[in-house]
mmCIF file of C-alpha atoms in Angstrom:
data_model
loop_
_atom_site.group_PDB
_atom_site.id
_atom_site.type_symbol
_atom_site.label_atom_id
_atom_site.label_comp_id
_atom_site.label_asym_id
_atom_site.label_seq_id
_atom_site.Cartn_x
_atom_site.Cartn_y
_atom_site.Cartn_z
ATOM 1 C CA GLY A 1329 -97.922 47.205 135.302
ATOM 2 C CA THR A 1330 -100.188 44.732 136.406
ATOM 3 C CA ARG A 1331 -98.908 41.683 137.977
ATOM 4 C CA ARG A 1332 -100.738 38.248 137.253
ATOM 5 C CA GLN A 1333 -101.672 36.030 140.903
ATOM 6 C CA GLY A 1334 -102.217 32.965 139.216
ATOM 7 C CA PHE A 1335 -105.833 32.196 137.202
ATOM 8 C CA ASN A 1336 -108.394 34.122 137.577
ATOM 9 C CA PRO A 1337 -111.697 33.045 135.130
ATOM 10 C CA LEU A 1338 -112.821 36.048 134.880
ATOM 11 C CA ARG A 1339 -110.364 37.548 133.023
ATOM 12 C CA GLU A 1340 -109.548 34.412 130.961
ATOM 13 C CA THR A 1341 -110.921 34.673 127.426
ATOM 14 C CA ALA A 1342 -112.903 31.641 125.889
ATOM 15 C CA ALA A 1343 -109.957 31.452 122.991
ATOM 16 C CA ALA A 1344 -107.134 31.651 126.522
ATOM 17 C CA LEU A 1345 -109.147 28.863 128.105
ATOM 18 C CA ALA A 1346 -109.504 26.830 124.964
ATOM 19 C CA THR A 1347 -105.222 26.753 124.428
ATOM 20 C CA ARG A 1348 -105.103 25.592 128.499
ATOM 21 C CA VAL A 1349 -107.401 22.683 127.545
ATOM 22 C CA ASP A 1350 -105.335 21.976 124.560
ATOM 23 C CA GLU A 1351 -101.876 22.236 126.707
ATOM 24 C CA LEU A 1352 -103.520 20.358 129.264
ATOM 25 C CA GLU A 1353 -104.597 17.167 126.915
ATOM 26 C CA ARG A 1354 -101.371 17.076 125.039
ATOM 27 C CA ALA A 1355 -99.550 17.088 128.214
ATOM 28 C CA ARG A 1356 -101.783 13.952 129.360
ATOM 29 C CA GLU A 1357 -100.717 12.120 125.948
ATOM 30 C CA ALA A 1358 -97.416 13.173 126.293
ATOM 31 C CA MET A 1359 -97.624 11.117 129.589
ATOM 32 C CA ARG A 1360 -99.350 8.384 128.475
ATOM 33 C CA GLU A 1361 -97.026 8.110 125.543
ATOM 34 C CA ARG A 1362 -93.946 8.230 128.454
ATOM 35 C CA ALA A 1363 -96.060 5.247 130.343
ATOM 36 C CA ARG A 1364 -96.464 2.923 127.521
ATOM 37 C CA ARG A 1365 -92.578 3.477 126.753
ATOM 38 C CA LEU A 1366 -91.655 2.468 130.836
ATOM 39 C CA GLU A 1367 -94.378 -0.886 130.170
ATOM 40 C CA LEU A 1368 -92.707 -1.475 127.265
ATOM 41 C CA LEU A 1369 -88.749 -1.334 128.486
ATOM 42 C CA ALA A 1370 -90.692 -3.318 131.942
ATOM 43 C CA ARG A 1371 -91.900 -5.728 129.870
ATOM 44 C CA LEU A 1372 -89.108 -6.689 127.415
ATOM 45 C CA GLY A 1373 -86.820 -6.719 130.690
ATOM 46 C CA ARG A 1374 -88.935 -9.268 132.372
ATOM 47 C CA GLU A 1375 -89.900 -11.300 129.360
ATOM 48 C CA THR A 1376 -86.435 -11.392 127.736
ATOM 49 C CA THR A 1377 -84.958 -12.170 130.674
ATOM 50 C CA SER A 1378 -86.690 -15.673 130.611
ATOM 51 C CA ILE A 1379 -86.502 -16.964 127.178
ATOM 52 C CA LEU A 1380 -83.724 -18.673 126.547
ATOM 53 C CA ASP A 1381 -84.262 -19.692 122.944
ATOM 54 C CA PRO A 1382 -82.723 -17.102 120.701
ATOM 55 C CA GLU A 1383 -85.326 -17.391 117.531
ATOM 56 C CA GLU A 1384 -88.026 -17.139 120.447
ATOM 57 C CA LEU A 1385 -86.164 -14.553 121.770
ATOM 58 C CA MET A 1386 -85.769 -12.534 118.399
ATOM 59 C CA ARG A 1387 -89.877 -13.059 117.198
ATOM 60 C CA ARG A 1388 -90.859 -12.059 120.947
ATOM 61 C CA THR A 1389 -89.111 -8.687 120.972
ATOM 62 C CA VAL A 1390 -90.110 -7.339 117.707
ATOM 63 C CA ARG A 1391 -93.601 -8.599 117.905
ATOM 64 C CA LEU A 1392 -93.770 -6.863 121.167
ATOM 65 C CA VAL A 1393 -92.117 -3.276 120.432
ATOM 66 C CA GLY A 1394 -94.501 -3.393 117.016
ATOM 67 C CA ASP A 1395 -97.726 -4.106 118.936
ATOM 68 C CA THR A 1396 -97.133 -1.610 121.683
ATOM 69 C CA PHE A 1397 -96.377 1.495 119.265
ATOM 70 C CA ALA A 1398 -98.425 -0.174 116.660
ATOM 71 C CA PHE A 1399 -95.479 0.026 113.815
ATOM 72 C CA TYR A 1400 -96.030 -0.939 110.325
ATOM 73 C CA ASN A 1401 -93.266 -3.562 110.819
ATOM 74 C CA VAL A 1402 -90.669 -4.125 113.045
ATOM 75 C CA SER A 1403 -87.537 -6.408 111.671
ATOM 76 C CA LEU A 1404 -84.244 -7.459 113.613
ATOM 77 C CA LEU A 1405 -81.415 -8.208 111.145
ATOM 78 C CA LEU A 1406 -77.742 -9.949 112.646
ATOM 79 C CA VAL A 1407 -74.314 -9.430 111.184
ATOM 80 C CA GLU A 1408 -73.223 -12.882 109.897
ATOM 81 C CA GLY A 1409 -69.976 -12.582 108.270
ATOM 82 C CA GLY A 1410 -70.171 -9.055 105.918
ATOM 83 C CA GLU A 1411 -74.089 -9.032 105.863
ATOM 84 C CA ILE A 1412 -76.710 -8.396 107.864
ATOM 85 C CA VAL A 1413 -79.619 -11.246 107.265
ATOM 86 C CA LEU A 1414 -83.546 -10.413 108.241
ATOM 87 C CA ARG A 1415 -83.805 -13.105 111.208
ATOM 88 C CA ALA A 1416 -86.919 -12.130 112.546
ATOM 89 C CA ALA A 1417 -90.014 -9.526 111.567
ATOM 90 C CA SER A 1418 -93.340 -8.336 113.101
ATOM 91 C CA ARG A 1419 -95.133 -8.683 109.739
ATOM 92 C CA ASP A 1420 -96.230 -11.849 108.818
ATOM 93 C CA GLU A 1421 -95.974 -11.170 105.142
ATOM 94 C CA GLN A 1422 -91.802 -11.069 105.989
ATOM 95 C CA SER A 1423 -91.941 -14.819 107.098
ATOM 96 C CA ASP A 1424 -90.731 -15.740 103.447
ATOM 97 C CA LEU A 1425 -87.964 -13.327 103.666
ATOM 98 C CA LEU A 1426 -85.959 -14.736 107.045
ATOM 99 C CA GLY A 1427 -82.725 -15.882 106.365
ATOM 100 C CA THR A 1428 -82.668 -14.667 102.957
ATOM 101 C CA PHE A 1429 -83.127 -11.023 102.653
ATOM 102 C CA ARG A 1430 -79.495 -10.023 103.034
ATOM 103 C CA LEU A 1431 -77.437 -7.043 102.328
ATOM 104 C CA ALA A 1432 -73.585 -5.920 102.459
ATOM 105 C CA VAL A 1433 -72.457 -4.429 105.912
ATOM 106 C CA GLY A 1434 -72.053 -0.624 104.325
ATOM 107 C CA SER A 1435 -74.312 -0.845 100.806
ATOM 108 C CA ARG A 1436 -77.050 0.819 100.532
ATOM 109 C CA GLY A 1437 -79.776 0.585 103.072
ATOM 110 C CA ILE A 1438 -80.792 2.137 105.985
ATOM 111 C CA THR A 1439 -79.881 -0.974 108.395
ATOM 112 C CA ALA A 1440 -77.239 -1.528 106.127
ATOM 113 C CA TRP A 1441 -75.630 1.865 107.021
ATOM 114 C CA VAL A 1442 -76.305 1.126 110.607
ATOM 115 C CA ALA A 1443 -74.321 -1.781 111.066
ATOM 116 C CA ALA A 1444 -71.752 -0.365 109.553
ATOM 117 C CA THR A 1445 -71.439 3.071 111.653
ATOM 118 C CA GLY A 1446 -72.978 1.507 114.615
ATOM 119 C CA THR A 1447 -74.846 4.558 114.463
ATOM 120 C CA PRO A 1448 -79.138 5.274 114.947
ATOM 121 C CA ARG A 1449 -80.614 6.783 111.686
ATOM 122 C CA LEU A 1450 -83.450 8.017 111.941
ATOM 123 C CA ALA A 1451 -85.210 8.639 108.089
ATOM 124 C CA GLY A 1452 -88.396 10.718 108.726
ATOM 125 C CA ASP A 1453 -88.943 10.707 104.873
ATOM 126 C CA VAL A 1454 -88.140 7.350 103.466
ATOM 127 C CA ALA A 1455 -88.116 8.764 99.616
ATOM 128 C CA ARG A 1456 -85.670 11.218 100.637
ATOM 129 C CA ASP A 1457 -83.062 9.304 102.331
ATOM 130 C CA PRO A 1458 -80.321 9.165 99.938
ATOM 131 C CA GLN A 1459 -79.453 5.660 102.123
ATOM 132 C CA TYR A 1460 -83.213 4.284 101.666
ATOM 133 C CA LEU A 1461 -83.742 0.894 99.742
ATOM 134 C CA ALA A 1462 -86.865 0.244 97.731
ATOM 135 C CA GLY A 1463 -87.391 -3.377 97.398
ATOM 136 C CA ASP A 1464 -90.273 -5.206 97.920
ATOM 137 C CA PRO A 1465 -93.873 -3.032 95.836
ATOM 138 C CA ARG A 1466 -95.852 -4.711 98.636
ATOM 139 C CA VAL A 1467 -93.986 -2.704 101.321
ATOM 140 C CA LEU A 1468 -95.789 0.962 102.158
ATOM 141 C CA THR A 1469 -92.663 2.108 104.453
ATOM 142 C CA LYS A 1470 -92.694 6.274 104.588
ATOM 143 C CA SER A 1471 -90.228 6.223 107.617
ATOM 144 C CA GLU A 1472 -88.182 4.113 108.938
ATOM 145 C CA LEU A 1473 -85.467 4.243 112.038
ATOM 146 C CA ALA A 1474 -82.816 1.802 112.875
ATOM 147 C CA VAL A 1475 -80.617 1.381 115.782
ATOM 148 C CA PRO A 1476 -77.525 -0.865 116.790
ATOM 149 C CA VAL A 1477 -77.632 -3.753 118.451
ATOM 150 C CA VAL A 1478 -73.972 -3.682 119.939
ATOM 151 C CA LEU A 1479 -72.567 -6.369 121.853
ATOM 152 C CA ALA A 1480 -69.178 -5.343 123.777
ATOM 153 C CA GLY A 1481 -68.167 -3.137 121.760
ATOM 154 C CA ARG A 1482 -69.085 -4.586 118.034
ATOM 155 C CA VAL A 1483 -72.443 -4.382 116.128
ATOM 156 C CA VAL A 1484 -74.060 -7.572 115.994
ATOM 157 C CA GLY A 1485 -77.244 -6.429 114.463
ATOM 158 C CA VAL A 1486 -79.977 -3.726 113.924
ATOM 159 C CA LEU A 1487 -83.038 -3.293 115.133
ATOM 160 C CA ASP A 1488 -85.593 -1.563 112.363
ATOM 161 C CA ALA A 1489 -88.910 0.025 113.025
ATOM 162 C CA GLN A 1490 -91.175 1.151 110.181
ATOM 163 C CA SER A 1491 -94.208 3.194 109.871
ATOM 164 C CA ILE A 1492 -96.839 3.807 106.533
ATOM 165 C CA ALA A 1493 -96.709 7.822 108.203
ATOM 166 C CA VAL A 1494 -93.988 10.470 106.986
ATOM 167 C CA ASP A 1495 -92.200 11.676 110.026
ATOM 168 C CA ALA A 1496 -93.430 9.122 112.349
ATOM 169 C CA PHE A 1497 -90.904 8.975 114.423
ATOM 170 C CA SER A 1498 -88.865 11.336 117.294
ATOM 171 C CA GLU A 1499 -85.763 11.255 119.150
ATOM 172 C CA VAL A 1500 -87.662 10.158 121.597
ATOM 173 C CA ASP A 1501 -88.479 6.706 119.934
ATOM 174 C CA VAL A 1502 -84.399 6.922 119.002
ATOM 175 C CA PHE A 1503 -84.091 6.394 122.591
ATOM 176 C CA THR A 1504 -86.426 4.018 123.354
ATOM 177 C CA LEU A 1505 -85.421 1.644 120.239
ATOM 178 C CA GLN A 1506 -81.576 2.106 121.574
ATOM 179 C CA THR A 1507 -82.567 1.062 125.030
ATOM 180 C CA VAL A 1508 -84.521 -2.130 123.610
ATOM 181 C CA ALA A 1509 -81.728 -3.048 120.942
ATOM 182 C CA ASP A 1510 -79.737 -2.474 124.449
ATOM 183 C CA GLN A 1511 -81.930 -4.893 126.158
ATOM 184 C CA LEU A 1512 -81.637 -7.170 123.397
ATOM 185 C CA ALA A 1513 -78.032 -7.561 123.349
ATOM 186 C CA VAL A 1514 -77.772 -8.742 127.001
ATOM 187 C CA ALA A 1515 -80.693 -11.424 126.431
ATOM 188 C CA MET A 1516 -78.963 -12.601 123.357
ATOM 189 C CA GLU A 1517 -75.758 -12.756 124.777
ATOM 190 C CA ASN A 1518 -77.801 -14.564 128.002
ATOM 191 C CA ALA A 1519 -79.367 -17.652 125.506
ATOM 192 C CA ARG A 1520 -75.745 -17.757 123.544
ATOM 193 C CA LEU A 1521 -74.341 -18.680 126.913
ATOM 194 C CA TYR A 1522 -77.167 -20.992 128.000
ATOM 195 C CA ALA A 1523 -76.879 -22.974 124.856
#
């Protein structure tokens, strides 16, 4: 048989060349995406260690995550008693819900489920997820990713990201958001200890 000794432009067809260009472009985009994620985690680490006001810490975290990945909304809900309560949201329209939006831990709702199980949940299409709880008709969420905020083995909150596109999140997003939630848990504990 013929053995291929690397790239020979005379043997490459236009279609094969186009495929190679597409593969290179995809690889470049994947590298850019990894760089964005690493930059977010580094910035979050730098910024959160210096913020000792819990409210400011939560507000800054959801904004930073939302802005970095252009998510439709990022919110943080904290476990208070048997409920999870909305404490920070990247969308200004949700400011009137801060402190008032509550769900019983373990009730219907993606964030309530995550608070109860301590397990991340990725809903590629919220319309098909039995846990999804449709609320405000102004909300345009099509997919959602929620991860637990865990401190000393206990779920203390849920970090939630939403997109207006179906299947907007990947397993890499689960890992990234969970890493953010883990950093946030430590920063929140530091702020609490300082206070």
